[in-house]
Coordinates of C-alpha atoms in Angstrom, one line a residue:
X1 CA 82.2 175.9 138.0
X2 CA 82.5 173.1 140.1
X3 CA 85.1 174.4 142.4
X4 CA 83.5 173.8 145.9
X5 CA 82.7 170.1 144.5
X6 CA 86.4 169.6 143.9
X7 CA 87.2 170.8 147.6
X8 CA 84.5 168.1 149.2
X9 CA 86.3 165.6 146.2
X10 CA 89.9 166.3 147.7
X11 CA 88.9 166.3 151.5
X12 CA 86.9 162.7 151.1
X13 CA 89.8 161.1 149.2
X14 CA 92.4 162.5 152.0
X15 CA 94.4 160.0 154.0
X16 CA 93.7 157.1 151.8
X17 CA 95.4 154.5 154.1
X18 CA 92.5 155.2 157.2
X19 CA 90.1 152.8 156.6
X20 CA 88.1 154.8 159.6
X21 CA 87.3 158.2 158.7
X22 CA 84.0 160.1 160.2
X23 CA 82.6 162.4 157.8
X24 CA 80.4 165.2 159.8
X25 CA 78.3 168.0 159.2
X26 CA 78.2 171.1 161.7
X27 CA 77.1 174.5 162.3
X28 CA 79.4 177.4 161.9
X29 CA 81.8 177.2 165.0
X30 CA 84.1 180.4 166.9
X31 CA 87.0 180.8 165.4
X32 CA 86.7 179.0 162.2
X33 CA 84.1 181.3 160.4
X34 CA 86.1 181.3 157.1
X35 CA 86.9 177.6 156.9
X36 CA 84.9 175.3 154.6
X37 CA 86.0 172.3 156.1
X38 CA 88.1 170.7 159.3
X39 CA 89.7 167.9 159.5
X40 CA 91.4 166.1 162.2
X41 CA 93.6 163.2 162.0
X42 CA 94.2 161.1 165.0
X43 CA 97.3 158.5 164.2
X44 CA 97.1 156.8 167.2
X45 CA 93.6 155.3 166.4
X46 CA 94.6 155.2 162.8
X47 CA 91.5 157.1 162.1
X48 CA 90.4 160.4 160.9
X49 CA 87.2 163.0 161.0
X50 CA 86.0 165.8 158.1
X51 CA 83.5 168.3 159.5
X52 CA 81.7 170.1 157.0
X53 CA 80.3 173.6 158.6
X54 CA 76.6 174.9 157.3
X55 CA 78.3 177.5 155.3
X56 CA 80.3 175.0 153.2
X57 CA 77.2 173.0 152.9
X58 CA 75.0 175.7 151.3
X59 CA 77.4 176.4 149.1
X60 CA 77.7 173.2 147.7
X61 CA 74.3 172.5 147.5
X62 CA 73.8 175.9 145.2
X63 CA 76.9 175.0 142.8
X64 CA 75.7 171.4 142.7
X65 CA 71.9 172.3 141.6
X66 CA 73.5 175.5 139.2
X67 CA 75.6 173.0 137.6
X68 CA 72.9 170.4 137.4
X69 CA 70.6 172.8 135.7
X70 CA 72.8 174.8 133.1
X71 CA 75.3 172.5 132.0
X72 CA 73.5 168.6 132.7
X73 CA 70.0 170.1 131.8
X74 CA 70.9 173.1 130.2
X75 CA 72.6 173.7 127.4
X76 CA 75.9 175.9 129.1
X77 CA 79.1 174.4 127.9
X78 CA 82.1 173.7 130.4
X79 CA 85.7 172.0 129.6
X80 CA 86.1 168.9 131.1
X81 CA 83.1 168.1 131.1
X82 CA 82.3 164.6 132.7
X83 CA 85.5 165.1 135.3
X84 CA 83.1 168.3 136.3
X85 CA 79.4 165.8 136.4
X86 CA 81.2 163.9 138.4
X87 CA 82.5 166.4 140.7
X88 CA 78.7 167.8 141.1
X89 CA 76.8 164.4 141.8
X90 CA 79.2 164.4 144.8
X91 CA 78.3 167.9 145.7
X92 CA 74.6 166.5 145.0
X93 CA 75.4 163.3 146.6
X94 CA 76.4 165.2 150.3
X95 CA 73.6 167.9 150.0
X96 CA 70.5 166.1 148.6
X97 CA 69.9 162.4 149.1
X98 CA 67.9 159.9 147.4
X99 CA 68.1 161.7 143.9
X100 CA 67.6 158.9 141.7
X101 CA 68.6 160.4 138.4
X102 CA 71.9 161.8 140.3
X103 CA 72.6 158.6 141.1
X104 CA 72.2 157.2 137.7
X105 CA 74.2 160.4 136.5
X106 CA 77.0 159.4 139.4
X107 CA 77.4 155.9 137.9
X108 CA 77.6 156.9 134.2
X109 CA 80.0 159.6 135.1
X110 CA 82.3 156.7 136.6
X111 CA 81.7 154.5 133.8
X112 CA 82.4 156.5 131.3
X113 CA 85.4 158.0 133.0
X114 CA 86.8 154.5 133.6
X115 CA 86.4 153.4 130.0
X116 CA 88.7 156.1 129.3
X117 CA 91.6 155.6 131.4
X118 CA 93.9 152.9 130.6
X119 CA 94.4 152.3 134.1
X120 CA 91.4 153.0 136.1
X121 CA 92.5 151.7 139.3
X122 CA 93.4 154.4 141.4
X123 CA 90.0 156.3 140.2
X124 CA 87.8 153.0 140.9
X125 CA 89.7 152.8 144.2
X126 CA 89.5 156.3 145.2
X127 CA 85.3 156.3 144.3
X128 CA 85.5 153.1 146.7
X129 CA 86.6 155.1 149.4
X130 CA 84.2 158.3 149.2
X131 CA 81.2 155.5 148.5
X132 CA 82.2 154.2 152.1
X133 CA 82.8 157.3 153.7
X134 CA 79.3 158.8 152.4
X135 CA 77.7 155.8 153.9
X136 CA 79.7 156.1 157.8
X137 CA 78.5 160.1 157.6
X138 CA 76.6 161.0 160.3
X139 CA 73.4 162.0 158.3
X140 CA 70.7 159.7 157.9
X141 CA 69.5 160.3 154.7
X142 CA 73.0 159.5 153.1
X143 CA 73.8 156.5 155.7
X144 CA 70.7 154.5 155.1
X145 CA 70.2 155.5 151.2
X146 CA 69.2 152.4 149.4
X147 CA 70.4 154.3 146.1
X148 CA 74.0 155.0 147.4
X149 CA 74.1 151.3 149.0
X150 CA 73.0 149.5 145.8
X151 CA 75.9 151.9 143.5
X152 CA 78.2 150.4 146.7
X153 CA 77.4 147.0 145.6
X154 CA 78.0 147.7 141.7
X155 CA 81.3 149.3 142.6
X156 CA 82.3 146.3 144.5
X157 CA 81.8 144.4 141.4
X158 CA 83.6 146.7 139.0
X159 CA 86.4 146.7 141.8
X160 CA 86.7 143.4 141.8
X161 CA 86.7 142.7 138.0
X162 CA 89.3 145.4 137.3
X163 CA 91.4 143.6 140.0
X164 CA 92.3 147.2 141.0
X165 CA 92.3 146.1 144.7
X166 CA 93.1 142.5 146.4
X167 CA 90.6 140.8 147.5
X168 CA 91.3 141.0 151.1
X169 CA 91.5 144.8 151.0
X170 CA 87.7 145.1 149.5
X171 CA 86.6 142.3 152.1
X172 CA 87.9 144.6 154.5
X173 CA 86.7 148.2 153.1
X174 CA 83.2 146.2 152.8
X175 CA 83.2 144.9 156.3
X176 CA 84.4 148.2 157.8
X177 CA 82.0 150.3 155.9
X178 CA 79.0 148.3 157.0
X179 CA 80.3 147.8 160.3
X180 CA 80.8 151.8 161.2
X181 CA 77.6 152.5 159.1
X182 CA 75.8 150.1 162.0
X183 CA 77.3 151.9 164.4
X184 CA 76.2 154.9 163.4
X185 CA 72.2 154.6 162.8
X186 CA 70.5 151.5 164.6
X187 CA 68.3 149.0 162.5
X188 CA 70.0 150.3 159.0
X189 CA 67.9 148.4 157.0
X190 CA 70.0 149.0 153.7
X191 CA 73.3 148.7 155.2
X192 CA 72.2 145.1 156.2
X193 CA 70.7 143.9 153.2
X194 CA 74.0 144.9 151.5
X195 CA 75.8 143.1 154.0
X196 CA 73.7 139.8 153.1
X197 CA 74.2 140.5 149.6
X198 CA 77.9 140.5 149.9
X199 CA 78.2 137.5 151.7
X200 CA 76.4 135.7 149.1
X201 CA 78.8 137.0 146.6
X202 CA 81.9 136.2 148.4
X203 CA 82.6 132.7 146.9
X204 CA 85.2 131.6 149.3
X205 CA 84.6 129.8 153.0
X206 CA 87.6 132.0 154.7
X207 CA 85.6 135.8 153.1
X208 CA 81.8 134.3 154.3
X209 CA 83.2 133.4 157.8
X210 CA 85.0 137.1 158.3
X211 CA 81.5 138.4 157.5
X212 CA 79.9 136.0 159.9
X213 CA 81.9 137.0 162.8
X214 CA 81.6 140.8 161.9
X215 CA 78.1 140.3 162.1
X216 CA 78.4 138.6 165.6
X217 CA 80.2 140.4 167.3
X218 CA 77.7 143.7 166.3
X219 CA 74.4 141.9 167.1
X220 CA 75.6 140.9 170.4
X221 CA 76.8 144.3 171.1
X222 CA 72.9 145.4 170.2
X223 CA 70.4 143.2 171.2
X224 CA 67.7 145.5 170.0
X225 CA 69.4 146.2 166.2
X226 CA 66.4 143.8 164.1
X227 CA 68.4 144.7 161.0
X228 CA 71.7 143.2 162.1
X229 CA 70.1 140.3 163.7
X230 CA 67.9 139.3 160.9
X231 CA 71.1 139.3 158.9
X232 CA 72.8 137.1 160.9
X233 CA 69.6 134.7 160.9
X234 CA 69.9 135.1 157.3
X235 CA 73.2 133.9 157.1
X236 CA 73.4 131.2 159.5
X237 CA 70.1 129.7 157.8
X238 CA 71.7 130.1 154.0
X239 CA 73.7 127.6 154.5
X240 CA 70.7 125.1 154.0
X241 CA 68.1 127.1 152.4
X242 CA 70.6 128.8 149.5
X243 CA 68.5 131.5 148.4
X244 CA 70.2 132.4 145.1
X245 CA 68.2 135.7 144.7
X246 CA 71.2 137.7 145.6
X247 CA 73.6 135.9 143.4
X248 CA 71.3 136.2 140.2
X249 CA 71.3 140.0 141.2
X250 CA 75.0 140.2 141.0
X251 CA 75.1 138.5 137.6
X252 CA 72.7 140.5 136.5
X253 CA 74.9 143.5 137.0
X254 CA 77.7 141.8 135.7
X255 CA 76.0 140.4 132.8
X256 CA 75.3 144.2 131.7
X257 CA 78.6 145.7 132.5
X258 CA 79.9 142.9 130.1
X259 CA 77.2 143.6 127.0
X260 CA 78.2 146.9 127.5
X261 CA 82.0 146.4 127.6
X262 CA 82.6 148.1 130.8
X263 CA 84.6 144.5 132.0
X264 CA 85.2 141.8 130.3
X265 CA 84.0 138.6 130.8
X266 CA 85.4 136.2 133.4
X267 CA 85.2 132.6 132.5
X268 CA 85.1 131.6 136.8
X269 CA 81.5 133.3 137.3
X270 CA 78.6 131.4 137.2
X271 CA 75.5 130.9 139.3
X272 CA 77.1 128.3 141.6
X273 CA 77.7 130.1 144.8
X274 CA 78.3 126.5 146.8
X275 CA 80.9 126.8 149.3
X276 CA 82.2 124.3 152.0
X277 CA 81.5 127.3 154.6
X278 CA 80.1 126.0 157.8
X279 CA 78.3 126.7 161.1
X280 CA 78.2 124.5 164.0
X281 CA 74.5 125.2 164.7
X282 CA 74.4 123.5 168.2
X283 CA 77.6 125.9 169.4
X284 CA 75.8 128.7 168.1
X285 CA 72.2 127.9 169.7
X286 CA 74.3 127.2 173.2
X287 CA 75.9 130.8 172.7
X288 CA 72.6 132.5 171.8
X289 CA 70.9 131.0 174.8
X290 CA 73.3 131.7 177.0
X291 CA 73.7 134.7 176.3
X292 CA 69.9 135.7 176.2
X293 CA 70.0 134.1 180.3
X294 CA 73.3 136.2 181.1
X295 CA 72.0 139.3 180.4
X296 CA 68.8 139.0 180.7
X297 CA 67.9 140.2 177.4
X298 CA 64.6 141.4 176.3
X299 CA 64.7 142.5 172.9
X300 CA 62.7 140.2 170.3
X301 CA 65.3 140.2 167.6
X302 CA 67.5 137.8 169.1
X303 CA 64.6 135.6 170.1
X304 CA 63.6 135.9 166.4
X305 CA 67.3 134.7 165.6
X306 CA 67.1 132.2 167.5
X307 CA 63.7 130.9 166.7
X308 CA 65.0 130.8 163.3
X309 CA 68.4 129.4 163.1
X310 CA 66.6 126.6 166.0
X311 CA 63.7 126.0 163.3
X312 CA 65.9 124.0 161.0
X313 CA 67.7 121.7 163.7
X314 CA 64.7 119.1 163.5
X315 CA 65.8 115.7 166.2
X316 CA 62.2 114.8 167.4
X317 CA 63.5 115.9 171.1
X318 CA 62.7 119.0 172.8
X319 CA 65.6 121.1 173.6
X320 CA 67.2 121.3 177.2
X321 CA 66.7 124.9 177.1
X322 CA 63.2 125.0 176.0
X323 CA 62.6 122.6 178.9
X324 CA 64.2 125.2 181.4
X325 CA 62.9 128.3 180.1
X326 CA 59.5 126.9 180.3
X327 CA 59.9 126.1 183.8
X328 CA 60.9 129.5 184.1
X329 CA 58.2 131.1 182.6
X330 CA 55.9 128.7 185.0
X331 CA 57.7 129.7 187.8
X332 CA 57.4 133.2 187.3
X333 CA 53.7 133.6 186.2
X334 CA 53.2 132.0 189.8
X335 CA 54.6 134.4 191.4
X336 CA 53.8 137.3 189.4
X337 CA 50.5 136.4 187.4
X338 CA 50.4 135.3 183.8
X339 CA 52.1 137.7 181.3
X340 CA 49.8 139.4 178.9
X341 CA 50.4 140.0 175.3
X342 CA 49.2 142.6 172.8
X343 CA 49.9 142.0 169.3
X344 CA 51.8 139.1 170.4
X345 CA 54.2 141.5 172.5
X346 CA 54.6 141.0 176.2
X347 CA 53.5 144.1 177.8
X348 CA 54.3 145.5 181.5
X349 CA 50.7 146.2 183.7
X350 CA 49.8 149.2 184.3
X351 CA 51.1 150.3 187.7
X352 CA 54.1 148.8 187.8
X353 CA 56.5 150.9 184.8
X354 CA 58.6 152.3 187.4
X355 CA 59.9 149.2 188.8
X356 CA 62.7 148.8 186.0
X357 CA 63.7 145.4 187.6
X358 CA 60.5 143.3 187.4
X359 CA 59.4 145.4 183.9
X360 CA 62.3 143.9 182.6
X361 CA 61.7 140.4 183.9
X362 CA 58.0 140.7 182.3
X363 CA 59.5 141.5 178.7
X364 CA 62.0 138.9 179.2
X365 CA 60.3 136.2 180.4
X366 CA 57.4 136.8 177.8
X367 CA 59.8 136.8 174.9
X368 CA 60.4 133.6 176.1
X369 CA 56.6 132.5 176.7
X370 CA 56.2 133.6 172.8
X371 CA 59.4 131.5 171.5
X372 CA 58.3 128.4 173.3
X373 CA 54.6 128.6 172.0
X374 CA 56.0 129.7 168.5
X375 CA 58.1 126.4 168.5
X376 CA 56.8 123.0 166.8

C-alpha cells in the first residue's frame, strides 16, 4: 500500500557516502514520461541530484493521504504495519508540509521502530540522511519547515546518544545540511535558529569553532542574508552573555527520551555548557569593517552584526573607525546633502534611482550614519 513511499524511501537513502545531494521537483520532461524519478550522480564533485517529476509527485501525495486515512485513521489493517507509517509520513513529508500531526506520527514511527531493533544505527543513520536531504530540497515549504528542523534537532540527539555515528561525521552532516539549506533559500529563518541551537549543544571548543567559521564564510558571501548574520552575532556575543535557553531545550528533549526509555541516561550531561571557546573580538571588528569599506556594502545585517558584537567591547575610547566613518558620512552629506531616513532606513531621493553608483553610496553611507548614532 505504500509502494510509491518505499520508491521516494530507496531513492533518498541512495549513495549514502555523498554528503551533497540536491533533491528536486520537476515537471514531466521528453523522453522520460514513464520514469518516477532521475537521478544523476556526479563523482567528480562527490555530489548527487534526485528529480522527482509531477507525475511521481501526485502519486505520492494520493497513496500518502489514502494510507493516512484508512489504515492511521481508519480502521484498514496492513502487515508491517509501523515499517509502512513510516514509509507514508515520508510520502506526506515530500508532498504536504507543515503537517504537525505527520510529524508527530514521523517521530513515533522512528521511535518505536528504533526500540525494536537491537541495533538501530544504520536506521537512525539512514533517517539522518533523508532529514538533511528534505531540508537542501529545492521547495520552500520543506526547506524552511520549523516542524522538520526541530525533528532535525531531536535526531541529532538520538544520534548522538546511540553513538551510531562519530561525532565528527554529525558535526559535519549538521554543518553541511545547514550550509546547502542557506544556499538554497535566503534569510531561512529555521535553518539558522537550528544552527544556533547546535552550537550551543556542541560542548567542545574545536565543534563551536567549525560552526563559527561555517557561519563566516556564508554571511560574507551574503551581506543581505539577516538570518545568517544574526546568527553569527548570536554566536560571537554567547560567549559573554551565555543564554542557556537552548541548552535547557536540549535537556528537555533528552530528559523525555530518557523517562521514556528511548536512551539511557548519560552521567556527562548537565546544564553546564561552559567551554574555553574563544573569539578575538578586535580581529573580528577589524575584519567586519574592513570588509564593509572594501565592498562597499549596504545591507543592514552586517551593520547590525557589527553594532552588536562592537556593543560589548566597552574601553571608554571611541573606535578608529567610528572616527573615520564619521568623517565620511560628513564629507559626503557636503557634497551630496544630508541622507534622509524613513523608519530609520536610508532612502535614495527621488530622481536619482537610476544612478546605481551614487544610490548605492546613499544606502551605504547611511547605514553608517545609523550605526554611529545608534552607538553609546
Amino acid at each position: 500500500m505504500t509502494d510509491n513511499c518505499a520508491s521516494l524511501y530507496q531513492q533518498l537513502i541512495a549513495h549514502e557516502e555523498l554528503i551533497n545531494f540536491k533533491l528536486e521537483f520537476s515537471p514531466e520532461q521528453p523522453g522520460f514520461e514513464d520514469a518516477g524519478f532521475f537521478s544523476n550522480v556526479d563523482n567528480a564533485t562527490k555530489s548527487a541530484e534526485l528529480i522527482v517529476f509531477q507525475k511521481m509527485f501526485f502519486k505520492l501525495f494520493l497513496e500518502a493521504h489514502k494510507f493516512f486515512e484508512s489504515c492511521v485513521l481508519g480502521d484498514e489493517t496492513v502487515a508491517d504495519y509501523e515499517w509502512n507509517v513510516y514509509l507514508m509520513t515520508i510520502g506526506y513529508l515530500v508532498t504536504t508540509a507543515e503537517h504537525k500531526m505527520i510529524i508527530n506520527l514521523h517521530e513515533d514511527s522512528v521511535l518505536k521502530i528504533i526500540s525494536e531493533k537491537q541495533n538501530p544505527a544504520q536506521f537512525l543513520n539512514r533517517e539522518l540522511l533523508i532529514i538533511g536531504r528534505l531540508l537542501t530540497c529545492t521547495r520552500n515549504s520543506i526547506n524552511k519547515s520549523s516542524s522538520l528542523w526541530i525533528w532535525y534537532r531531536k535526531l541529532s540527539i538520538l544520534i548522538e546518544n546511540s553513538k551510531s555515528l562519530d561525532r565528527q561525521d554529525l558535526l559535519n552532516n549538521i554543518i553541511t545540511t545547514v550550509e546547502n539549506s542557506a544556499n538554497l533559500h535566503i534569510c531561512n529563518y529555521y535553518c539558522w535558529t537550528s544552527l544556533r541551537w547546535f552550537f550551543d549543544n556542541s560542548f567542545g571548543s574545536k565543534e563551536k569553532y567549525a560552526i563559527y567559521q561555517m557561519t563566516v564564510d556564508f554571511c560574507f558571501a551574503h551581506p543581505n542574508d539577516c538570518s545568517s548574520w544574526s546568527a553569527l552575532s548570536y554566536i560571537i556575543c554567547q560567549i559573554g552573555s551565555k543564554l542557556d535557553y537552548n541548552v535547557q531545550n536540549y535537556m528537555s528533549i533528552y530528559q523525555n527520551y530518557v523517562n521514556n526509555n528511548i536512551i539511557e541516561r548519560d552521567s556527562k550531561h548537565s546544564l553546564d555548557n561552559t567551554t574555553d571557546f574563544t573569539i578575538d573580538i578586535p580581529v573580528f571588528i577589524n575584519k567586519i569593517t574592513r570588509y564593509i569599506d572594501s565592498l562597499s556594502i549596504k545591507d543592514w545585517p552586517v551593520f547590525l552584526c557589527l553594532s552588536r558584537v562592537a556593543s560589548g567591547v566597552v574601553d571608554g575610547s571611541t573606535p578608529a573607525y567610528l572616527k573615520l566613518w564619521s568623517q565620511q558620512v560628513i564629507e559626503f552629506e557636503e557634497e551630496h546633502g544630508v541622507i534622509e531616513f524613513r523608519n530609520r532606513n536610508p532612502i535614495v531621493p527621488s530622481g536619482i534611482e537610476s544612478n546605481l553608483m551614487l544610490s548605492n553610496s546613499i544606502m551605504h553611507c547611511g547605514w553608517k550614519k545609523r550605526l554611529i548614532e545608534s552607538m553609546p
